[in-house]
DNA sequence: AATGAATTGATATGTTATATCATATACCTC
DNA sequence: GAGGTATATGATATAACATATCAATTCATT
């Protein structure tokens, strides 16, 4: 039995199951197109801009894809919590633990492009406390630290 | 003695002096065009996108201004520390205390657009400690909290 | 099969940011 | 003050990022 041409990036079972569980729980449709976008982000292993994602999908599927299509898929994936957006890079990356709702903070390596997604309750509490001291009612916090990851810091 | 037509937004002496001191100290030129961009940001009282700034300058000066011109002025103002960029809004605002080097954190009111620029040593230390625990060498931290300011939170 | 809601496609447009090359201005040295 | 250098500006084009609108299709439910 032969395999047909791949129309979607390889997606390890672990991630596929997480994505399916995530969407099932929220009663939303994980369509093939949405899954393909997600698989491409997982496969890339680093954040992708929307247009980088478009290029990869077009290459994979051998057809033109309108930007709006991909933006809609990204919007969906972010809404259900499978994907996050990095504001300081205008790019998108899959969540590392989409099984539960959470805020995140990010360590972005400017040398190799690797991203570490953190969940520091300590930091979140401090942020809320600071906001509170200023009479501010926070709804969302963007915390993105740029620098050098362990590997890259050593090899300099 | 009559005043000619304003070619630059009104800039309180306090800010003008800060800007001049800041540029003098760094031996860089605070040209009229750069000062005009800065004055417009001060006058606005809230963050401006680059193109909003262009529109204001064009209206003020009654002439077309190329985007690149304004981006260059913004780049200069950020480099000397007179202006910051808000990554989550893709917009720019004048620094509230340009007299000393600093990292900042921001409280962004989604209702009235007001921005509070903070300098929490406590938060900075925690961020550095967290990065350190991950073997990460930080160079820059983006911390932008969206929510409702005191005024807007009350009037809801 | 009929209905209504959600998704996708096609096309156009709006917004944000940079590249390149030429011209002008300030600054320094002589 | 002339000449040379670095810096700043202008003009034009293009790249990168994101959304609006409306029509067509697919899906779940009855
Ligand atoms: Zn996550
Ligand atoms: Zn690295
Ligand atoms: Zn500042
Ligand atoms: Zn407010």
CSV table of C-alpha atoms (C1' of nucleotides) and ligand atoms in Angstrom, one decimal:
chain,number,residue,atom,x,y,z
A,1,UNK,CA,0.0,0.0,0.0
A,2,UNK,CA,1.4,3.4,-1.0
A,3,UNK,CA,1.0,6.7,0.7
A,4,UNK,CA,-0.6,9.5,-1.3
A,5,UNK,CA,1.0,13.0,-1.4
A,6,UNK,CA,1.0,14.6,2.0
A,7,UNK,CA,-1.6,17.4,2.2
A,8,UNK,CA,-0.8,18.2,5.8
A,9,UNK,CA,2.3,18.4,7.9
A,10,UNK,CA,3.1,15.4,10.0
A,11,UNK,CA,1.4,15.7,13.3
A,12,UNK,CA,2.5,13.5,16.2
A,13,UNK,CA,-0.4,11.6,17.8
A,14,UNK,CA,0.1,13.4,21.1
A,15,UNK,CA,-0.7,16.8,19.6
A,16,UNK,CA,-3.5,15.5,17.4
A,17,UNK,CA,-5.2,14.0,20.4
A,18,UNK,CA,-4.7,17.1,22.5
A,19,UNK,CA,-6.2,19.2,19.7
A,20,UNK,CA,-9.1,16.9,19.2
A,21,UNK,CA,-9.8,16.7,22.9
A,22,UNK,CA,-9.6,20.5,23.2
A,23,UNK,CA,-12.1,21.1,20.4
A,24,UNK,CA,-14.4,18.3,21.5
A,25,UNK,CA,-14.6,19.7,25.0
A,26,UNK,CA,-15.5,23.1,23.6
A,27,UNK,CA,-18.0,21.7,21.1
A,28,UNK,CA,-16.2,23.4,18.1
A,29,UNK,CA,-15.2,21.8,14.8
A,30,UNK,CA,-11.6,20.9,14.2
A,31,UNK,CA,-11.8,20.9,10.4
A,32,UNK,CA,-9.1,19.5,8.2
A,33,UNK,CA,-8.0,23.0,7.2
A,34,UNK,CA,-7.7,24.1,10.8
A,35,UNK,CA,-5.9,21.0,11.7
A,36,UNK,CA,-3.5,21.5,8.8
A,37,UNK,CA,-2.6,25.0,10.0
A,38,UNK,CA,-2.1,23.6,13.5
A,39,UNK,CA,0.1,20.7,12.2
A,40,UNK,CA,2.2,23.1,10.3
A,41,UNK,CA,2.9,25.2,13.4
A,42,UNK,CA,3.7,22.1,15.4
A,43,UNK,CA,6.0,20.8,12.6
A,44,UNK,CA,7.8,24.1,12.3
A,45,UNK,CA,9.0,24.0,15.9
A,46,UNK,CA,9.3,27.7,16.2
A,47,UNK,CA,6.9,30.7,15.8
A,48,UNK,CA,5.6,31.4,12.3
A,49,UNK,CA,4.3,34.6,11.0
A,50,UNK,CA,0.9,34.3,9.3
A,51,UNK,CA,2.5,34.7,5.9
A,52,UNK,CA,5.2,32.1,6.6
A,53,UNK,CA,2.4,29.8,7.6
A,54,UNK,CA,0.6,30.6,4.3
A,55,UNK,CA,3.7,29.8,2.3
A,56,UNK,CA,4.2,26.5,4.1
A,57,UNK,CA,0.6,25.5,3.5
A,58,UNK,CA,0.7,26.5,-0.1
A,59,UNK,CA,3.9,24.5,-0.7
A,60,UNK,CA,2.4,21.5,1.1
A,61,UNK,CA,-1.0,21.7,-0.7
A,62,UNK,CA,0.3,22.9,-4.0
A,63,UNK,CA,-2.3,25.7,-4.3
A,64,UNK,CA,-2.9,29.3,-3.5
A,65,UNK,CA,-4.3,30.1,-0.1
A,66,UNK,CA,-5.9,33.5,0.7
A,67,UNK,CA,-4.4,35.3,3.7
A,68,UNK,CA,-7.8,35.7,5.3
A,69,UNK,CA,-8.3,31.9,5.3
A,70,UNK,CA,-5.2,31.4,7.4
A,71,UNK,CA,-6.0,34.4,9.7
A,72,UNK,CA,-9.4,32.8,10.3
A,73,UNK,CA,-7.8,29.5,11.2
A,74,UNK,CA,-5.3,31.2,13.5
A,75,UNK,CA,-8.1,33.1,15.1
A,76,UNK,CA,-9.9,29.9,15.7
A,77,UNK,CA,-6.9,28.1,17.1
A,78,UNK,CA,-6.2,31.0,19.5
A,79,UNK,CA,-9.8,31.1,20.6
A,80,UNK,CA,-9.8,27.5,21.6
A,81,UNK,CA,-6.4,27.8,23.2
A,82,UNK,CA,-4.3,25.7,20.9
A,83,UNK,CA,-2.2,28.6,19.6
A,84,UNK,CA,-0.7,31.7,21.1
A,85,UNK,CA,0.3,34.9,19.4
A,86,UNK,CA,3.7,36.5,20.2
A,87,UNK,CA,3.0,40.3,20.1
A,88,UNK,CA,6.6,41.3,19.9
A,89,UNK,CA,7.2,39.2,16.8
A,90,UNK,CA,3.8,39.3,15.2
A,91,UNK,CA,3.9,35.5,15.0
A,92,UNK,CA,2.1,32.5,16.2
A,93,UNK,CA,3.1,29.3,18.0
A,94,UNK,CA,1.3,26.2,19.4
A,95,UNK,CA,0.5,26.2,23.1
A,96,UNK,CA,2.7,23.8,25.0
A,97,UNK,CA,-0.1,22.7,27.4
A,98,UNK,CA,-3.5,23.3,25.8
A,99,UNK,CA,-5.1,21.0,28.3
A,100,UNK,CA,-5.9,23.8,30.7
A,101,UNK,CA,-6.7,27.5,30.6
A,102,UNK,CA,-3.7,29.6,31.4
A,103,UNK,CA,-1.8,32.9,31.1
A,104,UNK,CA,1.7,32.5,29.7
A,105,UNK,CA,5.0,34.2,29.6
A,106,UNK,CA,7.6,33.6,27.0
A,107,UNK,CA,11.3,33.4,26.7
A,108,UNK,CA,12.3,34.2,23.1
A,109,UNK,CA,15.8,33.3,21.9
A,110,UNK,CA,16.9,35.9,19.4
A,111,UNK,CA,19.7,33.6,18.2
A,112,UNK,CA,18.0,30.3,17.4
A,113,UNK,CA,14.4,31.3,17.5
A,114,UNK,CA,13.4,28.8,20.2
A,115,UNK,CA,10.6,29.8,22.5
A,116,UNK,CA,9.9,28.6,26.0
A,117,UNK,CA,6.3,29.0,27.2
A,118,UNK,CA,6.2,29.5,31.0
A,119,UNK,CA,3.4,29.6,33.5
A,120,UNK,CA,4.6,31.5,36.5
A,121,UNK,CA,1.9,31.9,39.1
A,122,UNK,CA,4.3,33.9,41.1
A,123,UNK,CA,4.7,36.4,38.3
A,124,UNK,CA,1.0,36.5,37.5
A,125,UNK,CA,0.3,37.3,41.2
A,126,UNK,CA,2.9,40.1,41.3
A,127,UNK,CA,1.4,41.6,38.1
A,128,UNK,CA,-2.1,41.5,39.5
A,129,UNK,CA,-0.9,43.1,42.7
A,130,UNK,CA,1.0,45.8,40.9
A,131,UNK,CA,-2.1,46.5,38.8
A,132,UNK,CA,-4.3,46.6,41.9
A,133,UNK,CA,-2.0,49.1,43.5
A,134,UNK,CA,-2.7,51.4,40.6
A,135,UNK,CA,-6.4,50.9,40.7
A,136,UNK,CA,-6.1,49.0,37.5
A,137,UNK,CA,-8.3,46.0,36.6
A,138,UNK,CA,-6.3,43.7,34.4
A,139,UNK,CA,-7.8,41.5,31.7
A,140,UNK,CA,-4.8,40.3,29.8
A,141,UNK,CA,-1.0,40.4,30.3
A,142,UNK,CA,1.7,40.2,27.6
A,143,UNK,CA,5.0,39.1,29.0
A,144,UNK,CA,7.7,38.4,26.4
A,145,UNK,CA,11.4,38.3,27.3
A,146,UNK,CA,13.9,38.4,24.5
A,147,UNK,CA,17.4,37.2,25.0
A,148,UNK,CA,19.6,34.1,24.6
A,149,UNK,CA,18.5,30.6,25.5
A,150,UNK,CA,20.9,28.3,27.4
A,151,UNK,CA,22.4,26.7,24.3
A,152,UNK,CA,23.0,30.0,22.5
A,153,UNK,CA,24.3,31.8,25.5
A,154,UNK,CA,27.0,29.2,26.0
A,155,UNK,CA,28.1,29.1,22.4
A,156,UNK,CA,29.0,32.8,22.4
B,1,UNK,CA,4.0,90.9,17.4
B,2,UNK,CA,1.9,88.1,15.7
B,3,UNK,CA,2.5,84.4,15.8
B,4,UNK,CA,3.0,82.6,12.6
B,5,UNK,CA,1.1,79.4,11.8
B,6,UNK,CA,2.1,76.6,14.1
B,7,UNK,CA,4.3,74.1,12.3
B,8,UNK,CA,4.7,71.9,15.4
B,9,UNK,CA,2.4,70.8,18.1
B,10,UNK,CA,2.6,72.8,21.4
B,11,UNK,CA,5.4,71.3,23.6
B,12,UNK,CA,5.5,72.3,27.3
B,13,UNK,CA,8.9,73.6,28.3
B,14,UNK,CA,9.3,70.7,30.7
B,15,UNK,CA,9.3,68.1,27.9
B,16,UNK,CA,11.3,70.3,25.5
B,17,UNK,CA,14.0,70.6,28.1
B,18,UNK,CA,14.0,66.9,28.9
B,19,UNK,CA,14.3,66.1,25.2
B,20,UNK,CA,17.1,68.6,24.7
B,21,UNK,CA,19.0,67.4,27.7
B,22,UNK,CA,18.6,63.8,26.7
B,23,UNK,CA,19.9,64.4,23.2
B,24,UNK,CA,22.7,66.7,24.3
B,25,UNK,CA,23.9,64.1,26.8
B,26,UNK,CA,24.1,61.5,24.1
B,27,UNK,CA,25.6,63.9,21.5
B,28,UNK,CA,22.9,63.3,19.0
B,29,UNK,CA,20.9,65.9,17.0
B,30,UNK,CA,17.4,66.9,18.0
B,31,UNK,CA,16.4,68.3,14.7
B,32,UNK,CA,13.2,70.3,14.2
B,33,UNK,CA,11.6,67.3,12.4
B,34,UNK,CA,12.4,65.0,15.2
B,35,UNK,CA,11.2,67.4,17.8
B,36,UNK,CA,8.0,67.9,15.8
B,37,UNK,CA,7.3,64.2,15.9
B,38,UNK,CA,8.0,64.1,19.7
B,39,UNK,CA,5.8,67.2,20.3
B,40,UNK,CA,3.0,65.5,18.5
B,41,UNK,CA,3.2,62.4,20.7
B,42,UNK,CA,3.3,64.5,23.8
B,43,UNK,CA,0.4,66.6,22.6
B,44,UNK,CA,-1.7,63.6,21.8
B,45,UNK,CA,-1.6,62.3,25.3
B,46,UNK,CA,-2.1,58.7,24.3
B,47,UNK,CA,-0.2,56.2,22.1
B,48,UNK,CA,-0.2,56.9,18.4
B,49,UNK,CA,0.3,54.5,15.6
B,50,UNK,CA,3.0,55.6,13.1
B,51,UNK,CA,0.3,56.4,10.5
B,52,UNK,CA,-1.8,58.4,13.0
B,53,UNK,CA,1.4,60.4,13.8
B,54,UNK,CA,1.9,60.9,10.1
B,55,UNK,CA,-1.7,62.2,9.7
B,56,UNK,CA,-1.3,64.6,12.6
B,57,UNK,CA,2.0,65.9,11.2
B,58,UNK,CA,0.6,66.3,7.7
B,59,UNK,CA,-2.4,68.2,9.1
B,60,UNK,CA,-0.1,70.4,11.2
B,61,UNK,CA,2.4,71.1,8.5
B,62,UNK,CA,0.0,71.1,5.5
B,63,UNK,CA,2.2,68.8,3.4
B,64,UNK,CA,2.7,65.2,2.6
B,65,UNK,CA,5.1,63.2,4.8
B,66,UNK,CA,6.6,59.9,3.7
B,67,UNK,CA,6.1,57.1,6.1
B,68,UNK,CA,9.8,56.3,6.1
B,69,UNK,CA,10.5,59.8,7.4
B,70,UNK,CA,8.3,59.3,10.5
B,71,UNK,CA,9.6,55.8,11.0
B,72,UNK,CA,13.1,57.2,11.1
B,73,UNK,CA,12.1,59.8,13.6
B,74,UNK,CA,10.5,57.2,15.8
B,75,UNK,CA,13.5,55.0,15.5
B,76,UNK,CA,15.7,57.9,16.6
B,77,UNK,CA,13.4,58.9,19.5
B,78,UNK,CA,13.3,55.3,20.7
B,79,UNK,CA,17.0,54.9,20.4
B,80,UNK,CA,17.7,57.9,22.6
B,81,UNK,CA,15.0,56.8,25.1
B,82,UNK,CA,12.4,59.6,24.5
B,83,UNK,CA,9.8,57.3,23.1
B,84,UNK,CA,8.7,53.7,23.7
B,85,UNK,CA,6.8,51.3,21.5
B,86,UNK,CA,3.9,49.3,22.7
B,87,UNK,CA,4.2,46.0,21.0
B,88,UNK,CA,0.7,44.8,21.7
B,89,UNK,CA,-0.8,47.9,20.0
B,90,UNK,CA,1.9,48.6,17.4
B,91,UNK,CA,2.0,52.2,18.6
B,92,UNK,CA,4.3,54.7,20.2
B,93,UNK,CA,4.2,56.9,23.2
B,94,UNK,CA,6.6,59.3,24.9
B,95,UNK,CA,8.6,58.1,27.9
B,96,UNK,CA,7.3,59.5,31.2
B,97,UNK,CA,10.8,59.7,32.7
B,98,UNK,CA,13.5,59.9,30.0
B,99,UNK,CA,16.0,61.3,32.4
B,100,UNK,CA,17.4,57.9,33.2
B,101,UNK,CA,17.8,54.5,31.5
B,102,UNK,CA,15.1,52.0,32.5
B,103,UNK,CA,13.0,49.1,31.6
B,104,UNK,CA,9.2,49.7,31.8
B,105,UNK,CA,6.0,48.0,32.2
B,106,UNK,CA,2.7,49.3,31.0
B,107,UNK,CA,-0.9,49.4,32.1
B,108,UNK,CA,-3.1,49.9,29.0
B,109,UNK,CA,-6.7,50.9,29.5
B,110,UNK,CA,-8.8,49.4,26.7
B,111,UNK,CA,-11.6,51.8,27.4
B,112,UNK,CA,-10.1,55.3,27.4
B,113,UNK,CA,-6.7,54.5,25.9
B,114,UNK,CA,-4.7,55.9,28.8
B,115,UNK,CA,-1.3,54.3,29.4
B,116,UNK,CA,0.5,54.2,32.7
B,117,UNK,CA,4.2,53.5,32.4
B,118,UNK,CA,5.7,51.7,35.5
B,119,UNK,CA,9.1,50.9,36.7
B,120,UNK,CA,8.8,48.0,39.1
B,121,UNK,CA,12.2,46.8,40.2
B,122,UNK,CA,10.5,44.0,42.0
B,123,UNK,CA,9.0,42.7,38.8
B,124,UNK,CA,12.2,43.2,36.9
B,125,UNK,CA,14.1,41.1,39.5
B,126,UNK,CA,11.5,38.4,39.4
B,127,UNK,CA,11.6,38.3,35.6
B,128,UNK,CA,15.4,38.0,35.7
B,129,UNK,CA,15.3,35.3,38.3
B,130,UNK,CA,12.8,33.3,36.3
B,131,UNK,CA,14.9,33.6,33.1
B,132,UNK,CA,17.9,32.6,35.1
B,133,UNK,CA,16.2,29.5,36.4
B,134,UNK,CA,15.8,28.5,32.7
B,135,UNK,CA,19.3,29.2,31.8
B,136,UNK,CA,18.1,32.2,29.8
B,137,UNK,CA,20.0,35.4,29.4
B,138,UNK,CA,17.5,38.2,29.0
B,139,UNK,CA,18.2,41.3,27.0
B,140,UNK,CA,14.8,42.9,26.8
B,141,UNK,CA,11.4,42.4,28.5
B,142,UNK,CA,8.0,43.4,27.1
B,143,UNK,CA,5.4,43.6,29.8
B,144,UNK,CA,2.1,45.1,28.7
B,145,UNK,CA,-1.1,44.6,30.8
B,146,UNK,CA,-4.4,45.4,29.2
B,147,UNK,CA,-7.5,46.1,31.3
B,148,UNK,CA,-9.5,49.0,32.8
B,149,UNK,CA,-7.9,52.0,34.5
B,150,UNK,CA,-9.3,53.2,37.8
B,151,UNK,CA,-11.6,55.8,36.2
B,152,UNK,CA,-13.0,53.4,33.6
B,153,UNK,CA,-13.3,50.5,36.0
B,154,UNK,CA,-15.5,52.6,38.3
B,155,UNK,CA,-17.8,54.0,35.6
B,156,UNK,CA,-18.9,50.5,34.5
C,1,DA,C1',-35.0,16.5,2.2
C,2,DA,C1',-35.5,21.1,4.7
C,3,DT,C1',-33.6,24.3,7.7
C,4,DG,C1',-30.3,27.2,9.9
C,5,DA,C1',-25.6,27.8,11.6
C,6,DA,C1',-20.8,27.5,10.7
C,7,DT,C1',-17.1,27.3,7.5
C,8,DT,C1',-14.7,28.4,3.3
C,9,DG,C1',-13.6,30.8,-1.1
C,10,DA,C1',-12.9,34.9,-4.0
C,11,DT,C1',-11.8,39.5,-4.3
C,12,DA,C1',-10.6,43.8,-2.6
C,13,DT,C1',-8.8,47.0,0.6
C,14,DG,C1',-6.6,48.8,4.8
C,15,DT,C1',-2.6,49.1,7.9
C,16,DT,C1',2.2,48.7,9.3
C,17,DA,C1',7.1,48.8,8.0
C,18,DT,C1',11.3,48.7,5.1
C,19,DA,C1',14.6,49.1,0.8
C,20,DT,C1',17.2,52.0,-2.4
C,21,DC,C1',19.2,55.8,-4.2
C,22,DA,C1',19.6,60.7,-4.6
C,23,DT,C1',19.9,65.2,-2.3
C,24,DA,C1',20.7,68.3,1.4
C,25,DT,C1',22.5,69.7,5.9
C,26,DA,C1',25.6,69.9,9.9
C,27,DC,C1',30.2,69.3,11.6
C,28,DC,C1',35.1,69.1,11.5
C,29,DT,C1',39.6,70.1,9.6
C,30,DC,C1',42.5,72.7,7.2
D,1,DG,C1',35.8,79.9,3.9
D,2,DA,C1',36.8,75.5,1.0
D,3,DG,C1',36.8,70.6,1.3
D,4,DG,C1',35.6,66.3,3.2
D,5,DT,C1',32.9,63.3,6.1
D,6,DA,C1',29.2,61.7,8.6
D,7,DT,C1',24.4,62.5,9.4
D,8,DA,C1',19.8,63.6,8.0
D,9,DT,C1',16.1,64.1,4.7
D,10,DG,C1',13.3,63.4,0.4
D,11,DA,C1',11.3,60.7,-3.3
D,12,DT,C1',9.7,56.5,-4.9
D,13,DA,C1',8.8,51.8,-4.6
D,14,DT,C1',7.7,47.6,-2.4
D,15,DA,C1',7.2,44.3,1.3
D,16,DA,C1',4.8,42.4,5.3
D,17,DC,C1',0.8,42.1,8.2
D,18,DA,C1',-4.3,42.2,8.7
D,19,DT,C1',-9.4,42.9,7.8
D,20,DA,C1',-14.0,43.8,5.1
D,21,DT,C1',-17.7,42.0,2.2
D,22,DC,C1',-20.4,38.9,-0.1
D,23,DA,C1',-21.2,34.5,-2.2
D,24,DA,C1',-20.9,29.5,-2.1
D,25,DT,C1',-20.4,25.4,0.4
D,26,DT,C1',-20.5,22.2,4.2
D,27,DC,C1',-22.3,20.4,8.4
D,28,DA,C1',-25.6,19.2,12.1
D,29,DT,C1',-30.2,18.8,13.2
D,30,DT,C1',-34.9,18.2,12.5
E,1,LIG,ZN1,-0.2,27.9,26.3
E,2,LIG,ZN1,18.9,29.9,21.3
E,3,LIG,ZN1,10.2,55.3,29.8
E,4,LIG,ZN1,-9.6,54.2,31.2
